[in-house]
mmCIF file of C-alpha atoms in Angstrom:
data_model
loop_
_atom_site.group_PDB
_atom_site.id
_atom_site.type_symbol
_atom_site.label_atom_id
_atom_site.label_comp_id
_atom_site.label_asym_id
_atom_site.label_seq_id
_atom_site.Cartn_x
_atom_site.Cartn_y
_atom_site.Cartn_z
ATOM 1 C CA MET B 1 3.226 10.256 28.073
ATOM 2 C CA ASN B 2 -0.127 11.985 28.208
ATOM 3 C CA ALA B 3 -2.829 9.910 26.520
ATOM 4 C CA ASN B 4 -4.080 13.067 24.787
ATOM 5 C CA ALA B 5 -0.926 12.990 22.663
ATOM 6 C CA ILE B 6 -2.110 9.907 20.810
ATOM 7 C CA ARG B 7 -5.765 10.805 20.549
ATOM 8 C CA ILE B 8 -7.042 10.241 17.026
ATOM 9 C CA GLU B 9 -9.110 13.041 15.546
ATOM 10 C CA ARG B 10 -11.677 11.582 13.172
ATOM 11 C CA PRO B 11 -13.024 13.741 10.336
ATOM 12 C CA SER B 12 -16.772 14.126 10.001
ATOM 13 C CA THR B 13 -19.029 15.441 7.284
ATOM 14 C CA SER B 14 -22.676 16.135 6.564
ATOM 15 C CA SER B 15 -22.215 14.779 3.048
ATOM 16 C CA LYS B 16 -24.699 12.116 2.016
ATOM 17 C CA LEU B 17 -22.135 10.699 -0.417
ATOM 18 C CA PHE B 18 -18.831 10.643 1.453
ATOM 19 C CA ALA B 19 -18.402 8.768 4.725
ATOM 20 C CA HIS B 20 -15.632 10.816 6.337
ATOM 21 C CA THR B 21 -14.923 14.028 4.456
ATOM 22 C CA ARG B 22 -15.599 15.623 1.095
ATOM 23 C CA TRP B 23 -11.821 15.740 0.615
ATOM 24 C CA ASP B 24 -12.083 12.051 -0.272
ATOM 25 C CA ALA B 25 -13.452 13.224 -3.608
ATOM 26 C CA ILE B 26 -9.808 13.823 -4.569
ATOM 27 C CA PRO B 27 -8.497 10.252 -4.156
ATOM 28 C CA ALA B 28 -11.774 8.925 -5.586
ATOM 29 C CA ALA B 29 -11.329 11.094 -8.687
ATOM 30 C CA ALA B 30 -7.682 10.044 -8.928
ATOM 31 C CA GLY B 31 -8.745 6.404 -8.891
ATOM 32 C CA LEU B 32 -11.296 6.942 -11.652
ATOM 33 C CA PHE B 33 -8.729 8.892 -13.685
ATOM 34 C CA HIS B 34 -6.406 5.918 -13.369
ATOM 35 C CA LEU B 35 -9.135 3.672 -14.794
ATOM 36 C CA ALA B 36 -9.681 6.063 -17.709
ATOM 37 C CA TYR B 37 -5.922 6.207 -18.335
ATOM 38 C CA PHE B 38 -5.710 2.404 -18.343
ATOM 39 C CA LEU B 39 -8.492 2.142 -20.934
ATOM 40 C CA GLY B 40 -7.124 5.075 -22.930
ATOM 41 C CA LEU B 41 -3.770 3.367 -23.428
ATOM 42 C CA PHE B 42 -5.465 0.534 -25.287
ATOM 43 C CA PHE B 43 -7.250 2.833 -27.729
ATOM 44 C CA LEU B 44 -4.204 5.064 -28.221
ATOM 45 C CA TYR B 45 -1.740 2.239 -28.863
ATOM 46 C CA PRO B 46 -2.451 1.732 -32.614
ATOM 47 C CA HIS B 47 -2.151 5.443 -33.352
ATOM 48 C CA ALA B 48 0.645 6.925 -31.226
ATOM 49 C CA PRO B 49 4.395 6.706 -31.950
ATOM 50 C CA LEU B 50 6.306 4.067 -30.002
ATOM 51 C CA TRP B 51 8.319 6.614 -28.028
ATOM 52 C CA VAL B 52 5.100 8.262 -26.834
ATOM 53 C CA MET B 53 3.607 4.943 -25.799
ATOM 54 C CA LEU B 54 6.775 4.002 -23.900
ATOM 55 C CA ILE B 55 6.548 7.209 -21.894
ATOM 56 C CA LEU B 56 2.828 6.703 -21.260
ATOM 57 C CA GLY B 57 3.447 3.088 -20.266
ATOM 58 C CA PHE B 58 6.061 4.129 -17.733
ATOM 59 C CA ILE B 59 3.615 6.685 -16.352
ATOM 60 C CA TYR B 60 1.041 3.902 -16.025
ATOM 61 C CA SER B 61 3.564 1.914 -13.970
ATOM 62 C CA LEU B 62 4.022 4.889 -11.664
ATOM 63 C CA MET B 63 0.244 5.257 -11.427
ATOM 64 C CA VAL B 64 -0.164 1.618 -10.366
ATOM 65 C CA ASN B 65 2.299 2.270 -7.572
ATOM 66 C CA ALA B 66 0.580 5.502 -6.542
ATOM 67 C CA ASN B 67 -2.863 3.910 -6.681
ATOM 68 C CA ILE B 68 -1.978 0.853 -4.608
ATOM 69 C CA ASN B 69 -0.099 2.887 -2.008
ATOM 70 C CA GLY B 70 -2.269 5.990 -2.090
ATOM 71 C CA VAL B 71 -5.847 5.695 -3.333
ATOM 72 C CA GLY B 72 -6.358 1.985 -2.719
ATOM 73 C CA HIS B 73 -4.518 2.036 0.591
ATOM 74 C CA ASN B 74 -6.602 4.840 2.060
ATOM 75 C CA PHE B 75 -9.750 3.251 0.660
ATOM 76 C CA ILE B 76 -8.989 0.091 2.661
ATOM 77 C CA HIS B 77 -8.640 1.864 5.994
ATOM 78 C CA ASN B 78 -11.312 4.519 5.487
ATOM 79 C CA PRO B 79 -13.735 3.581 2.668
ATOM 80 C CA PHE B 80 -14.724 6.768 0.886
ATOM 81 C CA PHE B 81 -18.481 6.391 0.583
ATOM 82 C CA ARG B 82 -21.429 5.940 2.925
ATOM 83 C CA SER B 83 -23.031 3.427 0.573
ATOM 84 C CA LYS B 84 -21.612 -0.087 0.931
ATOM 85 C CA LEU B 85 -22.625 -0.830 -2.652
ATOM 86 C CA LEU B 86 -20.840 2.261 -3.938
ATOM 87 C CA ASN B 87 -17.700 1.234 -2.062
ATOM 88 C CA ARG B 88 -17.930 -2.209 -3.635
ATOM 89 C CA LEU B 89 -18.360 -0.766 -7.123
ATOM 90 C CA PHE B 90 -15.465 1.628 -6.627
ATOM 91 C CA GLY B 91 -13.375 -1.373 -5.605
ATOM 92 C CA VAL B 92 -14.261 -3.017 -8.922
ATOM 93 C CA THR B 93 -13.101 0.060 -10.865
ATOM 94 C CA GLN B 94 -9.772 0.048 -9.049
ATOM 95 C CA SER B 95 -9.383 -3.674 -9.598
ATOM 96 C CA ILE B 96 -9.675 -3.124 -13.342
ATOM 97 C CA ALA B 97 -7.325 -0.120 -13.279
ATOM 98 C CA ASN B 98 -4.620 -2.042 -11.388
ATOM 99 C CA CYS B 99 -5.476 -5.503 -12.779
ATOM 100 C CA PHE B 100 -5.752 -7.119 -9.383
ATOM 101 C CA SER B 101 -8.459 -7.539 -6.759
ATOM 102 C CA GLN B 102 -8.917 -4.563 -4.442
ATOM 103 C CA THR B 103 -10.755 -6.767 -1.936
ATOM 104 C CA MET B 104 -7.957 -9.329 -1.917
ATOM 105 C CA TYR B 105 -5.502 -6.477 -1.524
ATOM 106 C CA ASP B 106 -7.551 -5.538 1.544
ATOM 107 C CA GLY B 107 -7.034 -9.056 2.901
ATOM 108 C CA VAL B 108 -3.289 -8.988 2.289
ATOM 109 C CA HIS B 109 -2.990 -5.517 3.760
ATOM 110 C CA MET B 110 -4.865 -6.397 6.937
ATOM 111 C CA GLN B 111 -2.482 -9.332 7.345
ATOM 112 C CA HIS B 112 0.338 -6.825 6.906
ATOM 113 C CA HIS B 113 -1.014 -4.840 9.845
ATOM 114 C CA LYS B 114 -1.368 -7.948 11.980
ATOM 115 C CA GLY B 115 2.337 -8.661 11.607
ATOM 116 C CA ASN B 116 3.771 -5.228 10.799
ATOM 117 C CA SER B 117 6.728 -6.644 8.862
ATOM 118 C CA ASP B 118 7.534 -9.029 11.700
ATOM 119 C CA ARG B 119 10.589 -11.243 11.943
ATOM 120 C CA GLN B 120 10.378 -14.990 11.389
ATOM 121 C CA ASP B 121 9.150 -17.102 14.278
ATOM 122 C CA GLU B 122 10.755 -20.345 15.452
ATOM 123 C CA LYS B 123 9.163 -22.125 12.469
ATOM 124 C CA GLY B 124 10.607 -19.652 9.998
ATOM 125 C CA ASP B 125 7.230 -18.084 9.253
ATOM 126 C CA THR B 126 5.867 -14.546 9.593
ATOM 127 C CA ILE B 127 2.382 -13.286 10.351
ATOM 128 C CA ASP B 128 2.776 -10.565 7.735
ATOM 129 C CA TRP B 129 2.790 -12.065 4.235
ATOM 130 C CA LEU B 130 4.556 -8.934 2.978
ATOM 131 C CA SER B 131 7.205 -8.849 5.700
ATOM 132 C CA ILE B 132 10.676 -7.989 4.432
ATOM 133 C CA TYR B 133 11.895 -10.702 6.834
ATOM 134 C CA ARG B 134 9.641 -13.465 5.459
ATOM 135 C CA HIS B 135 12.172 -14.714 2.907
ATOM 136 C CA GLY B 136 15.269 -13.447 4.691
ATOM 137 C CA HIS B 137 17.939 -15.386 6.552
ATOM 138 C CA ASP B 138 19.506 -15.197 10.007
ATOM 139 C CA GLY B 139 16.833 -12.826 11.248
ATOM 140 C CA GLU B 140 17.641 -10.196 8.620
ATOM 141 C CA PRO B 141 15.548 -8.734 5.770
ATOM 142 C CA GLU B 142 15.840 -10.319 2.372
ATOM 143 C CA SER B 143 17.550 -8.474 -0.454
ATOM 144 C CA ALA B 144 15.620 -5.576 -1.955
ATOM 145 C CA TRP B 145 16.216 -7.132 -5.385
ATOM 146 C CA SER B 146 14.393 -10.367 -4.628
ATOM 147 C CA TYR B 147 11.665 -8.616 -2.618
ATOM 148 C CA VAL B 148 10.911 -6.193 -5.446
ATOM 149 C CA PHE B 149 11.090 -8.520 -8.438
ATOM 150 C CA LEU B 150 9.770 -11.746 -6.905
ATOM 151 C CA GLY B 151 7.113 -10.322 -4.582
ATOM 152 C CA PHE B 152 4.636 -10.086 -7.455
ATOM 153 C CA PHE B 153 4.671 -13.892 -7.828
ATOM 154 C CA ARG B 154 4.372 -14.769 -4.141
ATOM 155 C CA ASP B 155 0.708 -14.038 -3.473
ATOM 156 C CA ASP B 156 -1.170 -17.112 -2.275
ATOM 157 C CA VAL B 157 -4.727 -16.637 -3.556
ATOM 158 C CA GLY B 158 -5.935 -19.637 -1.557
ATOM 159 C CA ALA B 159 -4.605 -18.208 1.708
ATOM 160 C CA ILE B 160 -6.102 -14.815 0.891
ATOM 161 C CA ARG B 161 -9.525 -16.339 0.203
ATOM 162 C CA LYS B 162 -9.286 -18.266 3.480
ATOM 163 C CA GLU B 163 -8.757 -15.029 5.412
ATOM 164 C CA LEU B 164 -11.546 -13.248 3.551
ATOM 165 C CA ARG B 165 -13.913 -16.126 4.241
ATOM 166 C CA LYS B 166 -13.429 -15.589 7.980
ATOM 167 C CA ARG B 167 -15.025 -12.158 7.656
ATOM 168 C CA GLY B 168 -18.376 -13.585 6.612
ATOM 169 C CA ASN B 169 -19.296 -10.463 4.647
ATOM 170 C CA ASN B 170 -19.237 -11.575 0.988
ATOM 171 C CA ASP B 171 -15.626 -10.450 0.535
ATOM 172 C CA VAL B 172 -14.800 -13.739 -1.205
ATOM 173 C CA PHE B 173 -17.602 -13.142 -3.714
ATOM 174 C CA TRP B 174 -16.483 -9.586 -4.410
ATOM 175 C CA GLY B 175 -12.838 -10.605 -4.609
ATOM 176 C CA ASN B 176 -13.688 -13.230 -7.212
ATOM 177 C CA LEU B 177 -15.889 -10.741 -9.063
ATOM 178 C CA GLU B 178 -13.011 -8.252 -9.192
ATOM 179 C CA LEU B 179 -10.655 -10.929 -10.504
ATOM 180 C CA ALA B 180 -13.206 -11.781 -13.185
ATOM 181 C CA ALA B 181 -13.724 -8.098 -14.051
ATOM 182 C CA PHE B 182 -10.091 -7.378 -14.805
ATOM 183 C CA ALA B 183 -9.540 -10.798 -16.427
ATOM 184 C CA ILE B 184 -12.450 -10.233 -18.819
ATOM 185 C CA THR B 185 -11.143 -6.742 -19.570
ATOM 186 C CA LEU B 186 -7.674 -8.063 -20.412
ATOM 187 C CA LEU B 187 -9.123 -10.963 -22.413
ATOM 188 C CA THR B 188 -11.195 -8.535 -24.481
ATOM 189 C CA MET B 189 -8.110 -6.418 -25.125
ATOM 190 C CA PHE B 190 -6.194 -9.572 -26.058
ATOM 191 C CA VAL B 191 -8.826 -10.602 -28.602
ATOM 192 C CA PHE B 192 -8.678 -7.227 -30.335
ATOM 193 C CA ASN B 193 -4.932 -6.629 -30.014
ATOM 194 C CA TRP B 194 -2.889 -9.449 -28.501
ATOM 195 C CA ARG B 195 0.399 -7.683 -29.245
ATOM 196 C CA TYR B 196 -0.661 -4.769 -27.072
ATOM 197 C CA VAL B 197 -1.348 -7.034 -24.094
ATOM 198 C CA ILE B 198 1.704 -9.299 -24.410
ATOM 199 C CA PHE B 199 4.441 -6.938 -25.546
ATOM 200 C CA TYR B 200 3.278 -3.610 -24.155
ATOM 201 C CA PHE B 201 0.806 -3.745 -21.284
ATOM 202 C CA LEU B 202 1.994 -6.735 -19.253
ATOM 203 C CA PRO B 203 5.605 -5.504 -18.888
ATOM 204 C CA PHE B 204 4.507 -2.066 -17.648
ATOM 205 C CA TRP B 205 1.880 -3.635 -15.385
ATOM 206 C CA TYR B 206 4.522 -5.867 -13.817
ATOM 207 C CA LEU B 207 6.872 -2.889 -13.466
ATOM 208 C CA GLY B 208 4.159 -0.946 -11.638
ATOM 209 C CA HIS B 209 3.748 -3.708 -9.085
ATOM 210 C CA CYS B 210 7.530 -3.908 -8.706
ATOM 211 C CA PHE B 211 7.526 -0.189 -7.925
ATOM 212 C CA SER B 212 4.888 -0.888 -5.278
ATOM 213 C CA TYR B 213 7.070 -3.560 -3.670
ATOM 214 C CA LEU B 214 10.025 -1.174 -3.815
ATOM 215 C CA ASN B 215 7.935 1.339 -1.892
ATOM 216 C CA GLY B 216 6.932 -1.292 0.621
ATOM 217 C CA TYR B 217 10.485 -2.472 1.196
ATOM 218 C CA TYR B 218 11.844 0.918 2.199
ATOM 219 C CA ARG B 219 8.781 1.732 4.274
ATOM 220 C CA HIS B 220 10.004 -0.956 6.665
ATOM 221 C CA TYR B 221 13.708 -1.417 6.019
ATOM 222 C CA GLY B 222 15.565 -0.083 9.050
ATOM 223 C CA ALA B 223 12.388 0.087 11.137
ATOM 224 C CA ASN B 224 12.063 -1.735 14.453
ATOM 225 C CA PRO B 225 9.652 -4.694 14.144
ATOM 226 C CA ASP B 226 9.678 -5.080 17.934
ATOM 227 C CA LYS B 227 8.458 -1.582 18.745
ATOM 228 C CA PRO B 228 4.974 -0.567 17.482
ATOM 229 C CA ILE B 229 5.655 3.167 17.317
ATOM 230 C CA ALA B 230 8.692 2.392 15.139
ATOM 231 C CA TRP B 231 7.148 -0.334 12.968
ATOM 232 C CA GLY B 232 7.443 1.845 9.877
ATOM 233 C CA VAL B 233 9.847 4.321 8.289
ATOM 234 C CA SER B 234 8.468 7.775 7.494
ATOM 235 C CA SER B 235 9.200 10.258 4.720
ATOM 236 C CA TYR B 236 7.698 13.739 4.988
ATOM 237 C CA GLY B 237 8.224 15.263 1.534
ATOM 238 C CA LYS B 238 5.281 17.480 0.608
ATOM 239 C CA ILE B 239 4.876 16.550 -3.057
ATOM 240 C CA TYR B 240 5.378 12.862 -2.327
ATOM 241 C CA ASN B 241 2.706 12.865 0.348
ATOM 242 C CA TRP B 242 0.292 14.876 -1.762
ATOM 243 C CA LEU B 243 0.605 12.291 -4.551
ATOM 244 C CA PHE B 244 0.357 9.310 -2.189
ATOM 245 C CA PHE B 245 -2.240 10.818 0.141
ATOM 246 C CA TYR B 246 0.084 10.942 3.140
ATOM 247 C CA ASN B 247 1.142 7.311 3.145
ATOM 248 C CA GLY B 248 4.672 8.632 3.487
ATOM 249 C CA TYR B 249 3.824 9.065 7.171
ATOM 250 C CA HIS B 250 4.268 5.337 7.489
ATOM 251 C CA ALA B 251 5.486 4.999 11.063
ATOM 252 C CA GLU B 252 2.489 7.063 12.133
ATOM 253 C CA HIS B 253 0.195 4.949 9.987
ATOM 254 C CA HIS B 254 1.321 1.654 11.503
ATOM 255 C CA PHE B 255 1.074 3.093 15.001
ATOM 256 C CA ARG B 256 -2.546 4.155 14.407
ATOM 257 C CA PRO B 257 -3.829 2.728 11.082
ATOM 258 C CA LYS B 258 -7.248 4.407 11.204
ATOM 259 C CA VAL B 259 -5.928 7.975 11.148
ATOM 260 C CA HIS B 260 -7.434 9.609 8.063
ATOM 261 C CA TRP B 261 -5.010 10.986 5.488
ATOM 262 C CA THR B 262 -6.281 14.537 6.047
ATOM 263 C CA LYS B 263 -5.343 14.279 9.746
ATOM 264 C CA MET B 264 -1.934 12.662 9.359
ATOM 265 C CA GLU B 265 0.197 15.803 9.676
ATOM 266 C CA LYS B 266 -1.562 16.839 12.859
ATOM 267 C CA PHE B 267 -1.245 13.342 14.289
ATOM 268 C CA HIS B 268 2.474 13.334 13.518
ATOM 269 C CA GLN B 269 2.907 16.612 15.364
ATOM 270 C CA SER B 270 1.110 15.203 18.399
ATOM 271 C CA ILE B 271 3.505 12.252 18.752
ATOM 272 C CA ALA B 272 6.720 13.771 17.357
ATOM 273 C CA ASP B 273 8.459 13.913 20.748
ATOM 274 C CA LEU B 274 7.546 10.309 21.506
ATOM 275 C CA GLN B 275 8.793 9.235 18.079
ATOM 276 C CA LYS B 276 12.120 10.961 18.647
ATOM 277 C CA GLN B 277 12.406 9.365 22.077
ATOM 278 C CA GLU B 278 11.713 5.900 20.656
ATOM 279 C CA GLY B 279 14.054 6.218 17.671
ATOM 280 C CA VAL B 280 11.575 6.218 14.792
ATOM 281 C CA ARG B 281 13.510 6.181 11.536
ATOM 282 C CA THR B 282 12.837 8.776 8.849
ATOM 283 C CA ILE B 283 14.271 9.316 5.385
ATOM 284 C CA LYS B 284 14.363 12.472 3.282
ATOM 285 C CA ARG B 285 13.495 10.945 -0.075
ATOM 286 C CA ALA B 286 10.316 9.207 -1.176
ATOM 287 C CA HIS B 287 10.263 5.554 -0.126
ATOM 288 C CA MET B 288 10.634 4.412 -3.711
ATOM 289 C CA LEU B 289 14.049 6.110 -3.665
ATOM 290 C CA GLY B 290 14.918 4.830 -0.207
ATOM 291 C CA PHE B 291 17.992 3.031 -1.556
ATOM 292 C CA LEU B 292 19.558 6.489 -2.090
ATOM 293 C CA ASP B 293 19.326 7.379 1.588
ATOM 294 C CA PRO B 294 22.861 8.233 2.807
ATOM 295 C CA GLU B 295 22.129 6.751 6.241
ATOM 296 C CA LEU B 296 20.683 3.503 4.915
ATOM 297 C CA PRO B 297 21.569 0.667 7.335
ATOM 298 C CA ARG B 298 23.475 -2.208 5.797
ATOM 299 C CA ARG B 299 21.786 -5.560 5.649
ATOM 300 C CA GLY B 300 23.193 -7.773 8.360
ATOM 301 C CA GLU B 301 23.313 -4.999 10.922
ATOM 302 C CA ARG B 302 20.881 -5.463 13.785
ATOM 303 C CA GLU B 303 18.789 -2.487 14.826
ATOM 304 C CA ARG B 304 20.668 -0.598 17.492
ATOM 305 C CA THR B 305 17.449 0.552 19.065
ATOM 306 C CA GLN B 306 16.490 -1.585 22.044
ATOM 307 C CA VAL B 307 12.909 -2.689 22.588
ATOM 308 C CA GLY B 308 11.285 -0.045 24.750
ATOM 309 C CA GLY B 309 9.153 -0.574 27.783
ATOM 310 C CA ILE B 310 6.678 2.194 27.123
ATOM 311 C CA ASP B 311 3.135 1.059 27.697
ATOM 312 C CA LEU B 312 1.741 2.958 24.714
ATOM 313 C CA ASN B 313 3.617 0.657 22.354
ATOM 314 C CA ARG B 314 1.224 -2.241 22.769
ATOM 315 C CA PRO B 315 -0.293 -3.496 19.487
ATOM 316 C CA ARG B 316 -3.642 -2.015 18.562
ATOM 317 C CA ALA B 317 -6.518 -3.396 16.521
ATOM 318 C CA VAL B 318 -6.397 -2.241 12.913
ATOM 319 C CA ARG B 319 -10.136 -1.721 12.511
#
């Protein structure tokens, strides 16, 4: 395989605001719209009919999923702005919109790329905290049901802080600040309208994170955890990838995590033959609907693809 086939083309810009390309204004605007939507729900709740609020709440759940796996995900790998402070502040806005810590998400996601949904080792542990094999048995993935509905409760904040502390760049401080920012926001909402928080917001918030885990499950279910080029499962639907800023190209992303979302299609074309040769799995539907795939492997079936001996499959540094 010619090394030129896996060359990463990095975008560049003369913009004094954006670090990589002015196209990042789109995911940045989407993230800020999500924040406005989150705040708008609170003010609309006392005035809108229940059926309207139920629809808007479900949309919020979908937006949490799209933000985590689109805006926030791309922001982790290629921060949008030249200013470090502006990147930090944008992270705070997204933490409030999603009601989690964007910086801690960064820590979890980098651990995900260290393990790439790896199988359990001899001690029954995985490097990747999000691995679909982490809570499975007999070397197989766990059930999608438990992964989706229990994953939300499995985060170990202490372990995340420990990893962030290793970076020595104030990530622990900013992670704690983001936790405080969304906690204060929710507490304020609770003081003014506790019914909104308990009976309306929290269920849709939880559902949004479940949707995110559903996405994550089928981005790796049926992939080959022993072969870097096949670490992920890809879905190439146009609308899906526009909404999720090309995170549907998930096998490509795990193979070269720093490829910018605007360059993902071109990168896919450059390695398509190699992917076919190595048995990279693709599905036609969006990952969230991966359970509808007619060729979905049954749990308990080992991957038929053998570990390849191609030199280009060696693990690469994420950053």
